[in-house]
Amino acid sequence: MSENRTRFRLDQRRAPIYEALEQFRQMRVVPFDVPGHKRGRGNPELTAFLGQQCVGVDVNSMKPLDNLCHPVSVIREAEELAADAFGAAHAFLMVGGTTSSVQSMVLTVCKRGDEIILPRNVHRSVLNALVLCGAVPVYVNPEVDKRLGISLGMKREQVEKAIKEHPNAVAVLVNNPTYYGICSDLRAIVKMAHDAGMLCLADEAHGTHFYFGGGSLPVSAMAAGADMASVSMHKSGGSLTQSSLLLIGPNVHPGYVRQIINLTQTTSGSYLLMSSLDISRRNLALRGRQVFHQVADMAEYAREEINAVGGYYAFGKELCNGNSVFDFDTTKLSVHTLDIGLAGIEVYDILRDEYDIQIEFGDIGNILAYLSIGDRPQEIERLVSALAEIKRRYHTDGAGLLSQEYIDPVVAASPQEAFYAPKKSLPLRETEGMVCSEFVMCYPPGIPILAPGERITKEILNYIEYAKAKGCSMTGPEDPDILHLNVLA
């Protein structure tokens, strides 16, 4: 504890929401409030499935348990502990996933007509926020690694150019890291934004562990001086799915951020999600550095073993070039598969269907195995063995495989303008040259191939049809089969 005591101002052994729920459980209060299952008695099948321990604390906001919309006691204490653990001026517990965190972050700084500088390879939640508020994106189109087909980070000179050409932009948004583990030079981008009078926002959906890297992982947004960061605790931090944190620095007013959050977040915050954030924050504060050091070591071992198989390329810090790949998240086990003649999504399907191994995603050329605090060495060995066997059984000529994951968009209208404009539905191939009014993406990772306001090109249509044929899970359009697209009328 001595190291932790020097790091933290507050007693990180506390978990006030969890403690309040345990005290509430012992009180045996008679429930004449919601939820209607009444501590599970009204829904025995659900109780049998989830367990009495779980449904017994699925409760409503009440004075002893505080209120997420306006916390004054245990939730506020939990937020103060989270801010302390993550080095933020303030932290907000979010129960709408990191989508809610990202949207609240963008809605806090942007209003209709404002410009915001961002890379195009953002999660759809960022562009959804622009649809809601009417802000206009200024895209910094990232470079693409030609071998891997993946988009890289934002180069410093690209950001500098965008700031110079759009001096009235309100903020710069950065992925820290990308889904594949690529990091931009966040400290430099923060300084450029601040020097221009802009805020810097970070989508850290895949960077929770950066706050507990102890210098061995890329810099976190708060340590780099960013103004706001969306941190997906459920991804690498161990909390329940749909729980997240929104962190802010000293230059953002927390009262206004709370108002923005309350525009869209539920008034019935789940105590299961909030207590999972509370307990997970405590776990990371007390043990995070040690645990994530072990995770990084496991990922490095897996990279070496997979590369020794041959045919695959499990990439890592060797990609760093000081700019567009300023740093790399070594916990990310991303593997290029095209050299064995299989698309990433094909390897993804084989691993699940024939080896009972569920990885995070497979796309056109790569797979991602998401390593975090719950992984063990024996599972790493099983994954490596399966990949070796897949190569032996399925290796083929890769002729005809697409490699490009990212296609620069041609923006013809703002996302809000295009989303709400009069539209018509056309067969997919008849939309070439038209302006799209909806999203099309592979999920995961949820980065749009097309977003509202972007012109549909032949290259994009080829990519959509190829991804569908290879079995990528496609989402976004009104037409679930993606045989038609909505375009501006």
Tab-separated table of C-alpha atoms in Angstrom:
chain	number	residue	atom	x	y	z
A	1	MET	CA	0.000	0.000	0.000
A	2	SER	CA	2.916	2.428	0.492
A	3	GLU	CA	3.253	3.143	-3.249
A	4	ASN	CA	-0.508	3.571	-3.590
A	5	ARG	CA	-0.652	5.954	-0.640
A	6	THR	CA	1.846	8.205	-2.381
A	7	ARG	CA	-0.154	8.090	-5.608
A	8	PHE	CA	-3.620	8.792	-4.203
A	9	ARG	CA	-5.056	11.524	-1.981
A	10	LEU	CA	-8.083	9.479	-0.893
A	11	ASP	CA	-8.395	6.038	0.664
A	12	GLN	CA	-8.758	3.841	-2.423
A	13	ARG	CA	-9.700	0.851	-0.260
A	14	ARG	CA	-13.172	2.401	0.040
A	15	ALA	CA	-16.077	1.440	-2.251
A	16	PRO	CA	-18.943	3.632	-1.000
A	17	ILE	CA	-21.690	2.446	-3.364
A	18	TYR	CA	-20.886	-1.184	-2.698
A	19	GLU	CA	-20.745	-0.509	1.048
A	20	ALA	CA	-24.118	1.268	0.988
A	21	LEU	CA	-25.717	-1.595	-0.955
A	22	GLU	CA	-24.391	-4.165	1.511
A	23	GLN	CA	-25.793	-2.134	4.399
A	24	PHE	CA	-29.114	-1.774	2.550
A	25	ARG	CA	-29.265	-5.538	1.953
A	26	GLN	CA	-29.020	-6.205	5.688
A	27	MET	CA	-31.865	-3.778	6.487
A	28	ARG	CA	-34.551	-6.002	4.890
A	29	VAL	CA	-36.558	-2.980	3.701
A	30	VAL	CA	-40.083	-3.751	2.402
A	31	PRO	CA	-40.173	-2.562	-1.241
A	32	PHE	CA	-43.151	-0.501	-2.374
A	33	ASP	CA	-41.089	1.105	-5.137
A	34	VAL	CA	-39.644	0.040	-8.473
A	35	PRO	CA	-38.248	-2.188	-9.929
A	36	GLY	CA	-41.326	-4.373	-10.064
A	37	HIS	CA	-39.565	-7.692	-9.555
A	38	LYS	CA	-39.332	-6.699	-5.827
A	39	ARG	CA	-35.835	-8.020	-5.098
A	40	GLY	CA	-36.462	-10.940	-7.433
A	41	ARG	CA	-39.591	-12.379	-5.798
A	42	GLY	CA	-41.806	-11.417	-8.719
A	43	ASN	CA	-39.586	-13.023	-11.341
A	44	PRO	CA	-38.262	-16.355	-10.032
A	45	GLU	CA	-36.857	-17.388	-13.430
A	46	LEU	CA	-34.731	-14.233	-13.567
A	47	THR	CA	-33.623	-14.745	-9.976
A	48	ALA	CA	-32.643	-18.340	-10.715
A	49	PHE	CA	-30.657	-17.171	-13.738
A	50	LEU	CA	-28.855	-14.190	-12.184
A	51	GLY	CA	-28.905	-15.182	-8.520
A	52	GLN	CA	-30.425	-13.576	-5.447
A	53	GLN	CA	-27.212	-11.679	-4.692
A	54	CYS	CA	-27.597	-9.859	-8.008
A	55	VAL	CA	-31.332	-9.127	-8.199
A	56	GLY	CA	-31.397	-8.231	-4.506
A	57	VAL	CA	-29.350	-5.101	-5.190
A	58	ASP	CA	-31.078	-4.182	-8.448
A	59	VAL	CA	-32.783	-1.298	-6.690
A	60	ASN	CA	-34.112	2.187	-7.324
A	61	SER	CA	-32.552	5.492	-6.281
A	62	MET	CA	-33.440	6.365	-2.691
A	63	LYS	CA	-31.957	8.642	-0.043
A	64	PRO	CA	-29.524	6.123	1.498
A	65	LEU	CA	-28.275	5.147	-1.979
A	66	ASP	CA	-28.061	8.629	-3.546
A	67	ASN	CA	-29.170	9.608	-7.073
A	68	LEU	CA	-27.004	9.467	-10.198
A	69	CYS	CA	-28.626	12.560	-11.717
A	70	HIS	CA	-27.683	14.726	-8.721
A	71	PRO	CA	-25.318	12.832	-6.420
A	72	VAL	CA	-24.748	14.200	-2.927
A	73	SER	CA	-23.541	11.230	-0.877
A	74	VAL	CA	-22.306	7.733	-1.782
A	75	ILE	CA	-22.309	8.216	-5.573
A	76	ARG	CA	-20.505	11.528	-5.168
A	77	GLU	CA	-17.927	9.829	-2.946
A	78	ALA	CA	-17.465	7.112	-5.570
A	79	GLU	CA	-16.950	9.765	-8.251
A	80	GLU	CA	-14.376	11.559	-6.095
A	81	LEU	CA	-12.491	8.292	-5.575
A	82	ALA	CA	-12.589	7.604	-9.332
A	83	ALA	CA	-11.262	11.087	-10.106
A	84	ASP	CA	-8.452	10.545	-7.601
A	85	ALA	CA	-7.571	7.117	-9.014
A	86	PHE	CA	-7.505	8.366	-12.615
A	87	GLY	CA	-5.824	11.715	-11.961
A	88	ALA	CA	-8.830	13.782	-13.084
A	89	ALA	CA	-10.383	16.942	-11.666
A	90	HIS	CA	-13.764	15.197	-11.702
A	91	ALA	CA	-15.191	11.823	-12.763
A	92	PHE	CA	-18.741	10.875	-13.695
A	93	LEU	CA	-20.136	7.351	-13.386
A	94	MET	CA	-21.805	6.486	-16.690
A	95	VAL	CA	-24.369	3.704	-17.148
A	96	GLY	CA	-25.030	4.123	-20.876
A	97	GLY	CA	-21.720	2.682	-21.983
A	98	THR	CA	-18.815	4.652	-23.354
A	99	THR	CA	-21.149	5.675	-26.167
A	100	SER	CA	-22.898	7.836	-23.561
A	101	SER	CA	-19.549	9.143	-22.282
A	102	VAL	CA	-18.355	10.071	-25.778
A	103	GLN	CA	-21.613	11.749	-26.690
A	104	SER	CA	-21.680	13.736	-23.442
A	105	MET	CA	-18.109	14.809	-24.069
A	106	VAL	CA	-18.849	16.085	-27.579
A	107	LEU	CA	-22.181	17.677	-26.592
A	108	THR	CA	-20.427	19.532	-23.765
A	109	VAL	CA	-18.045	21.362	-26.091
A	110	CYS	CA	-20.029	21.597	-29.348
A	111	LYS	CA	-23.193	23.324	-30.452
A	112	ARG	CA	-24.817	23.670	-33.857
A	113	GLY	CA	-22.392	24.982	-36.486
A	114	ASP	CA	-19.244	24.543	-34.364
A	115	GLU	CA	-16.279	22.832	-35.989
A	116	ILE	CA	-14.461	19.979	-34.250
A	117	ILE	CA	-11.184	18.481	-35.505
A	118	LEU	CA	-11.054	14.690	-35.378
A	119	PRO	CA	-9.732	11.627	-37.181
A	120	ARG	CA	-12.237	9.916	-39.477
A	121	ASN	CA	-11.576	6.503	-37.887
A	122	VAL	CA	-13.659	7.376	-34.833
A	123	HIS	CA	-16.343	5.217	-33.252
A	124	ARG	CA	-19.864	5.853	-34.493
A	125	SER	CA	-20.773	7.397	-31.124
A	126	VAL	CA	-18.691	10.468	-32.022
A	127	LEU	CA	-20.527	10.963	-35.302
A	128	ASN	CA	-23.857	10.231	-33.600
A	129	ALA	CA	-23.112	13.144	-31.270
A	130	LEU	CA	-22.531	15.383	-34.292
A	131	VAL	CA	-25.923	14.316	-35.662
A	132	LEU	CA	-27.487	15.320	-32.346
A	133	CYS	CA	-25.791	18.703	-31.870
A	134	GLY	CA	-25.224	19.847	-35.455
A	135	ALA	CA	-21.470	20.386	-35.147
A	136	VAL	CA	-19.366	20.059	-38.287
A	137	PRO	CA	-16.454	17.594	-38.447
A	138	VAL	CA	-13.055	18.674	-39.746
A	139	TYR	CA	-11.449	15.356	-40.600
A	140	VAL	CA	-7.770	14.629	-40.247
A	141	ASN	CA	-7.563	11.601	-42.520
A	142	PRO	CA	-5.028	9.218	-40.981
A	143	GLU	CA	-2.306	7.511	-42.948
A	144	VAL	CA	-2.782	3.837	-43.711
A	145	ASP	CA	-0.237	1.109	-43.085
A	146	LYS	CA	-0.160	-0.447	-46.541
A	147	ARG	CA	0.870	-3.904	-45.349
A	148	LEU	CA	-1.723	-4.146	-42.585
A	149	GLY	CA	-4.437	-2.069	-44.265
A	150	ILE	CA	-5.205	-0.276	-40.999
A	151	SER	CA	-5.471	3.428	-40.247
A	152	LEU	CA	-2.784	4.938	-38.047
A	153	GLY	CA	-2.836	7.885	-35.649
A	154	MET	CA	-2.999	11.602	-36.393
A	155	LYS	CA	0.321	13.139	-37.432
A	156	ARG	CA	1.354	16.305	-35.610
A	157	GLU	CA	1.651	18.297	-38.831
A	158	GLN	CA	-1.830	17.175	-39.909
A	159	VAL	CA	-3.321	18.460	-36.665
A	160	GLU	CA	-1.300	21.667	-36.880
A	161	LYS	CA	-2.558	22.233	-40.444
A	162	ALA	CA	-6.184	21.574	-39.464
A	163	ILE	CA	-5.929	24.009	-36.532
A	164	LYS	CA	-4.378	26.682	-38.760
A	165	GLU	CA	-7.050	26.258	-41.452
A	166	HIS	CA	-9.922	26.117	-38.939
A	167	PRO	CA	-8.965	28.565	-36.174
A	168	ASN	CA	-12.552	28.773	-34.904
A	169	ALA	CA	-12.820	25.036	-34.209
A	170	VAL	CA	-13.775	24.404	-30.586
A	171	ALA	CA	-11.894	21.174	-29.936
A	172	VAL	CA	-9.595	18.432	-31.190
A	173	LEU	CA	-10.636	14.816	-30.539
A	174	VAL	CA	-8.076	12.001	-30.401
A	175	ASN	CA	-8.374	8.199	-30.232
A	176	ASN	CA	-6.137	7.018	-27.385
A	177	PRO	CA	-5.550	4.293	-28.565
A	178	THR	CA	-7.232	3.045	-31.747
A	179	TYR	CA	-8.842	-0.399	-31.675
A	180	TYR	CA	-5.546	-1.810	-32.979
A	181	GLY	CA	-3.458	-0.160	-30.226
A	182	ILE	CA	-2.077	2.786	-32.247
A	183	CYS	CA	-1.464	6.006	-30.279
A	184	SER	CA	-0.963	9.553	-31.569
A	185	ASP	CA	1.384	12.062	-29.904
A	186	LEU	CA	-1.247	13.072	-27.372
A	187	ARG	CA	0.871	15.488	-25.335
A	188	ALA	CA	1.830	17.450	-28.470
A	189	ILE	CA	-1.761	17.519	-29.734
A	190	VAL	CA	-3.031	18.748	-26.354
A	191	LYS	CA	-0.475	21.583	-26.415
A	192	MET	CA	-1.390	22.552	-29.999
A	193	ALA	CA	-5.084	22.604	-29.125
A	194	HIS	CA	-4.572	24.651	-25.970
A	195	ASP	CA	-2.233	27.114	-27.714
A	196	ALA	CA	-5.033	27.722	-30.245
A	197	GLY	CA	-7.663	28.202	-27.523
A	198	MET	CA	-9.287	24.834	-28.213
A	199	LEU	CA	-10.085	21.949	-25.894
A	200	CYS	CA	-8.661	18.460	-26.376
A	201	LEU	CA	-10.939	15.421	-25.980
A	202	ALA	CA	-9.837	11.780	-25.864
A	203	ASP	CA	-11.810	8.678	-26.727
A	204	GLU	CA	-10.146	6.200	-24.373
A	205	ALA	CA	-12.646	3.389	-24.824
A	206	HIS	CA	-9.669	1.052	-25.187
A	207	GLY	CA	-7.242	2.791	-22.848
A	208	THR	CA	-8.495	2.292	-19.278
A	209	HIS	CA	-5.290	0.470	-18.388
A	210	PHE	CA	-3.115	3.424	-19.454
A	211	TYR	CA	-3.920	5.007	-16.081
A	212	PHE	CA	-2.258	2.098	-14.306
A	213	GLY	CA	0.642	1.410	-16.646
A	214	GLY	CA	3.311	2.865	-14.379
A	215	GLY	CA	5.198	4.284	-17.372
A	216	SER	CA	5.297	1.010	-19.342
A	217	LEU	CA	2.127	1.819	-21.303
A	218	PRO	CA	1.243	4.882	-23.420
A	219	VAL	CA	0.356	8.119	-21.658
A	220	SER	CA	-3.227	8.530	-20.442
A	221	ALA	CA	-5.357	11.499	-21.477
A	222	MET	CA	-5.444	13.072	-18.025
A	223	ALA	CA	-1.662	12.731	-17.617
A	224	ALA	CA	-1.226	14.349	-21.044
A	225	GLY	CA	-3.350	17.344	-20.009
A	226	ALA	CA	-6.478	16.574	-22.055
A	227	ASP	CA	-9.678	18.327	-21.014
A	228	MET	CA	-12.084	15.377	-21.230
A	229	ALA	CA	-11.721	11.615	-21.646
A	230	SER	CA	-14.199	8.770	-22.100
A	231	VAL	CA	-12.909	5.656	-20.345
A	232	SER	CA	-14.537	2.304	-21.013
A	233	MET	CA	-14.096	0.593	-17.656
A	234	HIS	CA	-15.932	-2.530	-18.785
A	235	LYS	CA	-13.466	-3.231	-21.612
A	236	SER	CA	-10.142	-3.580	-19.843
A	237	GLY	CA	-11.025	-2.402	-16.331
A	238	GLY	CA	-13.183	-5.330	-15.236
A	239	SER	CA	-16.547	-3.644	-14.577
A	240	LEU	CA	-19.879	-4.832	-15.976
A	241	THR	CA	-20.753	-4.301	-19.634
A	242	GLN	CA	-22.262	-0.855	-20.274
A	243	SER	CA	-20.455	0.848	-17.375
A	244	SER	CA	-18.033	3.662	-18.118
A	245	LEU	CA	-16.372	6.795	-16.765
A	246	LEU	CA	-16.256	10.339	-18.088
A	247	LEU	CA	-13.193	12.196	-16.823
A	248	ILE	CA	-12.619	15.941	-16.989
A	249	GLY	CA	-9.708	18.246	-16.328
A	250	PRO	CA	-9.684	21.509	-14.359
A	251	ASN	CA	-10.728	23.734	-17.295
A	252	VAL	CA	-14.168	22.148	-17.776
A	253	HIS	CA	-17.092	23.038	-15.494
A	254	PRO	CA	-18.421	19.843	-13.856
A	255	GLY	CA	-21.870	21.302	-13.196
A	256	TYR	CA	-22.418	21.965	-16.893
A	257	VAL	CA	-21.136	18.505	-17.828
A	258	ARG	CA	-23.660	16.989	-15.389
A	259	GLN	CA	-26.443	18.934	-17.124
A	260	ILE	CA	-25.316	17.632	-20.501
A	261	ILE	CA	-25.145	14.044	-19.217
A	262	ASN	CA	-28.660	14.355	-17.795
A	263	LEU	CA	-30.037	15.311	-21.215
A	264	THR	CA	-29.656	11.732	-22.438
A	265	GLN	CA	-28.670	9.434	-19.567
A	266	THR	CA	-31.336	7.436	-17.775
A	267	THR	CA	-32.881	8.750	-14.559
A	268	SER	CA	-32.930	5.123	-13.338
A	269	GLY	CA	-29.225	4.459	-13.005
A	270	SER	CA	-28.424	0.777	-12.505
A	271	TYR	CA	-26.856	0.079	-9.116
A	272	LEU	CA	-25.419	-3.128	-10.560
A	273	LEU	CA	-23.444	-1.043	-13.051
A	274	MET	CA	-22.524	1.684	-10.575
A	275	SER	CA	-21.352	-0.758	-7.894
A	276	SER	CA	-19.308	-2.605	-10.530
A	277	LEU	CA	-17.580	0.684	-11.388
A	278	ASP	CA	-16.966	1.344	-7.706
A	279	ILE	CA	-15.506	-2.104	-6.998
A	280	SER	CA	-13.484	-2.168	-10.240
A	281	ARG	CA	-11.981	1.252	-9.570
A	282	ARG	CA	-10.906	0.008	-6.142
A	283	ASN	CA	-9.376	-3.105	-7.669
A	284	LEU	CA	-7.419	-1.118	-10.264
A	285	ALA	CA	-6.240	1.459	-7.737
A	286	LEU	CA	-4.924	-1.245	-5.407
A	287	ARG	CA	-3.668	-3.808	-7.931
A	288	GLY	CA	-3.835	-2.277	-11.418
A	289	ARG	CA	-0.131	-1.654	-11.985
A	290	GLN	CA	0.837	-5.215	-11.147
A	291	VAL	CA	-2.046	-6.756	-13.100
A	292	PHE	CA	-1.573	-4.755	-16.293
A	293	HIS	CA	2.170	-5.421	-16.232
A	294	GLN	CA	1.276	-9.116	-16.314
A	295	VAL	CA	-1.250	-8.546	-19.132
A	296	ALA	CA	1.388	-6.760	-21.224
A	297	ASP	CA	3.841	-9.612	-20.598
A	298	MET	CA	1.239	-12.180	-21.700
A	299	ALA	CA	0.502	-10.232	-24.880
A	300	GLU	CA	4.215	-9.951	-25.684
A	301	TYR	CA	4.672	-13.685	-25.171
A	302	ALA	CA	1.660	-14.375	-27.427
A	303	ARG	CA	3.076	-12.099	-30.141
A	304	GLU	CA	6.378	-13.965	-30.137
A	305	GLU	CA	4.693	-17.370	-30.267
A	306	ILE	CA	2.241	-16.395	-33.036
A	307	ASN	CA	4.993	-14.863	-35.160
A	308	ALA	CA	7.047	-18.041	-34.694
A	309	VAL	CA	4.173	-20.010	-36.274
A	310	GLY	CA	4.838	-18.173	-39.545
A	311	GLY	CA	2.315	-16.675	-41.947
A	312	TYR	CA	0.732	-14.493	-39.290
A	313	TYR	CA	2.021	-11.087	-38.228
A	314	ALA	CA	1.243	-10.149	-34.628
A	315	PHE	CA	2.381	-6.543	-34.699
A	316	GLY	CA	3.691	-4.447	-31.842
A	317	LYS	CA	5.993	-1.583	-30.907
A	318	GLU	CA	8.100	-2.034	-34.043
A	319	LEU	CA	5.397	-0.017	-35.836
A	320	CYS	CA	6.290	3.110	-33.819
A	321	ASN	CA	7.675	5.891	-35.986
A	322	GLY	CA	7.528	8.851	-33.610
A	323	ASN	CA	4.531	10.470	-35.296
A	324	SER	CA	1.562	8.662	-36.896
A	325	VAL	CA	2.406	5.709	-34.631
A	326	PHE	CA	3.799	7.655	-31.696
A	327	ASP	CA	3.283	4.784	-29.272
A	328	PHE	CA	1.691	1.337	-29.194
A	329	ASP	CA	-0.493	-0.355	-26.579
A	330	THR	CA	1.374	-3.592	-25.965
A	331	THR	CA	-1.666	-5.242	-24.346
A	332	LYS	CA	-3.400	-5.287	-27.756
A	333	LEU	CA	-2.910	-8.629	-29.501
A	334	SER	CA	-3.641	-7.657	-33.105
A	335	VAL	CA	-2.751	-10.221	-35.767
A	336	HIS	CA	-2.567	-9.768	-39.550
A	337	THR	CA	-3.906	-12.874	-41.318
A	338	LEU	CA	-3.845	-12.242	-45.076
A	339	ASP	CA	-0.502	-13.988	-45.613
A	340	ILE	CA	-2.099	-17.345	-44.786
A	341	GLY	CA	-4.792	-16.620	-47.391
A	342	LEU	CA	-7.623	-15.878	-44.957
A	343	ALA	CA	-9.423	-12.660	-44.124
A	344	GLY	CA	-9.464	-11.751	-40.451
A	345	ILE	CA	-13.207	-12.371	-40.222
A	346	GLU	CA	-12.683	-15.893	-41.599
A	347	VAL	CA	-10.126	-16.679	-38.871
A	348	TYR	CA	-12.523	-15.139	-36.325
A	349	ASP	CA	-15.318	-17.496	-37.462
A	350	ILE	CA	-13.085	-20.590	-37.488
A	351	LEU	CA	-11.775	-19.851	-33.985
A	352	ARG	CA	-15.314	-19.566	-32.630
A	353	ASP	CA	-17.018	-22.350	-34.581
A	354	GLU	CA	-14.288	-25.012	-34.474
A	355	TYR	CA	-12.152	-24.146	-31.453
A	356	ASP	CA	-14.630	-22.511	-29.044
A	357	ILE	CA	-12.433	-19.407	-28.869
A	358	GLN	CA	-14.227	-16.056	-28.993
A	359	ILE	CA	-11.965	-13.171	-29.941
A	360	GLU	CA	-12.942	-9.491	-30.028
A	361	PHE	CA	-13.243	-9.085	-33.778
A	362	GLY	CA	-12.045	-10.039	-37.205
A	363	ASP	CA	-12.127	-7.635	-40.120
A	364	ILE	CA	-10.829	-7.726	-43.671
A	365	GLY	CA	-7.192	-8.359	-42.835
A	366	ASN	CA	-6.748	-8.653	-39.070
A	367	ILE	CA	-8.027	-10.183	-35.854
A	368	LEU	CA	-7.894	-8.749	-32.346
A	369	ALA	CA	-7.705	-10.879	-29.221
A	370	TYR	CA	-8.546	-8.542	-26.332
A	371	LEU	CA	-6.346	-9.266	-23.336
A	372	SER	CA	-7.114	-7.871	-19.913
A	373	ILE	CA	-7.238	-8.573	-16.197
A	374	GLY	CA	-9.186	-11.837	-16.473
A	375	ASP	CA	-6.883	-13.672	-18.900
A	376	ARG	CA	-4.597	-16.554	-17.939
A	377	PRO	CA	-1.495	-18.037	-19.625
A	378	GLN	CA	-3.263	-21.324	-20.430
A	379	GLU	CA	-5.813	-19.508	-22.594
A	380	ILE	CA	-2.964	-17.804	-24.467
A	381	GLU	CA	-1.450	-21.221	-25.190
A	382	ARG	CA	-4.814	-22.468	-26.470
A	383	LEU	CA	-5.166	-19.487	-28.825
A	384	VAL	CA	-1.642	-19.884	-30.198
A	385	SER	CA	-2.176	-23.609	-30.774
A	386	ALA	CA	-5.478	-22.975	-32.547
A	387	LEU	CA	-3.914	-20.376	-34.844
A	388	ALA	CA	-1.097	-22.775	-35.714
A	389	GLU	CA	-3.609	-25.497	-36.557
A	390	ILE	CA	-5.760	-23.099	-38.608
A	391	LYS	CA	-2.697	-22.193	-40.658
A	392	ARG	CA	-1.899	-25.876	-41.223
A	393	ARG	CA	-5.464	-26.775	-42.203
A	394	TYR	CA	-6.572	-23.721	-44.164
A	395	HIS	CA	-3.462	-22.051	-45.580
A	396	THR	CA	-4.151	-20.998	-49.153
A	397	ASP	CA	-3.163	-18.517	-51.812
A	398	GLY	CA	-4.341	-15.052	-50.795
A	399	ALA	CA	-4.929	-13.799	-54.325
A	400	GLY	CA	-8.046	-11.640	-54.594
A	401	LEU	CA	-8.180	-10.685	-50.922
A	402	LEU	CA	-8.775	-7.017	-50.133
A	403	SER	CA	-6.356	-5.458	-47.692
A	404	GLN	CA	-7.506	-1.865	-47.168
A	405	GLU	CA	-9.486	-1.347	-43.956
A	406	TYR	CA	-9.804	2.432	-44.248
A	407	ILE	CA	-11.095	4.539	-47.151
A	408	ASP	CA	-10.819	8.332	-47.036
A	409	PRO	CA	-14.330	9.835	-47.154
A	410	VAL	CA	-15.558	12.621	-49.406
A	411	VAL	CA	-17.688	14.850	-47.166
A	412	ALA	CA	-20.553	16.655	-48.922
A	413	ALA	CA	-22.738	17.667	-45.943
A	414	SER	CA	-22.669	17.735	-42.144
A	415	PRO	CA	-23.840	14.551	-40.384
A	416	GLN	CA	-26.905	16.298	-38.929
A	417	GLU	CA	-27.889	17.943	-42.209
A	418	ALA	CA	-27.657	14.648	-44.100
A	419	PHE	CA	-29.326	12.521	-41.416
A	420	TYR	CA	-32.445	14.698	-41.222
A	421	ALA	CA	-32.651	15.725	-44.909
A	422	PRO	CA	-35.275	14.315	-47.315
A	423	LYS	CA	-34.023	10.948	-48.490
A	424	LYS	CA	-34.784	8.057	-50.784
A	425	SER	CA	-33.859	4.375	-50.745
A	426	LEU	CA	-31.951	2.980	-53.734
A	427	PRO	CA	-30.461	-0.419	-54.562
A	428	LEU	CA	-26.884	-0.550	-53.308
A	429	ARG	CA	-25.145	-0.362	-56.699
A	430	GLU	CA	-27.353	2.525	-57.849
A	431	THR	CA	-26.123	4.765	-55.032
A	432	GLU	CA	-22.678	5.436	-56.517
A	433	GLY	CA	-22.023	9.172	-56.594
A	434	MET	CA	-24.918	9.918	-54.227
A	435	VAL	CA	-24.646	11.357	-50.690
A	436	CYS	CA	-25.366	8.831	-47.945
A	437	SER	CA	-27.849	9.742	-45.199
A	438	GLU	CA	-27.187	6.837	-42.801
A	439	PHE	CA	-24.366	4.814	-41.280
A	440	VAL	CA	-22.786	1.636	-42.634
A	441	MET	CA	-20.170	-0.147	-40.532
A	442	CYS	CA	-18.711	-3.464	-39.509
A	443	TYR	CA	-19.320	-4.111	-35.811
A	444	PRO	CA	-17.053	-4.474	-34.012
A	445	PRO	CA	-15.148	-2.178	-34.238
A	446	GLY	CA	-18.023	0.227	-35.033
A	447	ILE	CA	-15.999	2.644	-37.171
A	448	PRO	CA	-18.258	3.779	-40.051
A	449	ILE	CA	-17.423	2.795	-43.611
A	450	LEU	CA	-19.997	5.428	-44.534
A	451	ALA	CA	-21.450	8.178	-42.357
A	452	PRO	CA	-24.301	10.590	-43.093
A	453	GLY	CA	-23.131	13.342	-45.421
A	454	GLU	CA	-20.430	11.310	-47.192
A	455	ARG	CA	-20.373	10.616	-50.918
A	456	ILE	CA	-20.719	6.984	-51.955
A	457	THR	CA	-17.905	5.831	-54.220
A	458	LYS	CA	-17.352	2.665	-56.219
A	459	GLU	CA	-14.470	1.747	-53.900
A	460	ILE	CA	-16.753	1.981	-50.857
A	461	LEU	CA	-19.464	-0.128	-52.526
A	462	ASN	CA	-16.882	-2.779	-53.415
A	463	TYR	CA	-15.710	-2.795	-49.790
A	464	ILE	CA	-19.266	-3.179	-48.422
A	465	GLU	CA	-20.053	-6.096	-50.746
A	466	TYR	CA	-16.704	-7.760	-49.990
A	467	ALA	CA	-17.170	-7.389	-46.215
A	468	LYS	CA	-20.683	-8.847	-46.457
A	469	ALA	CA	-19.441	-11.775	-48.542
A	470	LYS	CA	-16.672	-12.540	-46.050
A	471	GLY	CA	-19.166	-12.615	-43.178
A	472	CYS	CA	-18.504	-9.319	-41.403
A	473	SER	CA	-21.345	-8.249	-39.115
A	474	MET	CA	-22.702	-5.160	-40.860
A	475	THR	CA	-24.842	-2.621	-39.010
A	476	GLY	CA	-26.258	0.866	-39.425
A	477	PRO	CA	-28.666	1.108	-42.364
A	478	GLU	CA	-32.449	0.883	-42.214
A	479	ASP	CA	-32.269	-2.103	-44.565
A	480	PRO	CA	-30.892	-4.919	-42.371
A	481	ASP	CA	-29.687	-6.845	-45.446
A	482	ILE	CA	-27.893	-3.765	-46.813
A	483	LEU	CA	-29.301	-4.347	-50.281
A	484	HIS	CA	-30.481	-0.721	-50.292
A	485	LEU	CA	-29.063	2.506	-48.902
A	486	ASN	CA	-30.765	5.757	-47.979
A	487	VAL	CA	-29.352	8.722	-49.906
A	488	LEU	CA	-30.187	12.397	-50.126
A	489	ALA	CA	-33.181	12.915	-52.405
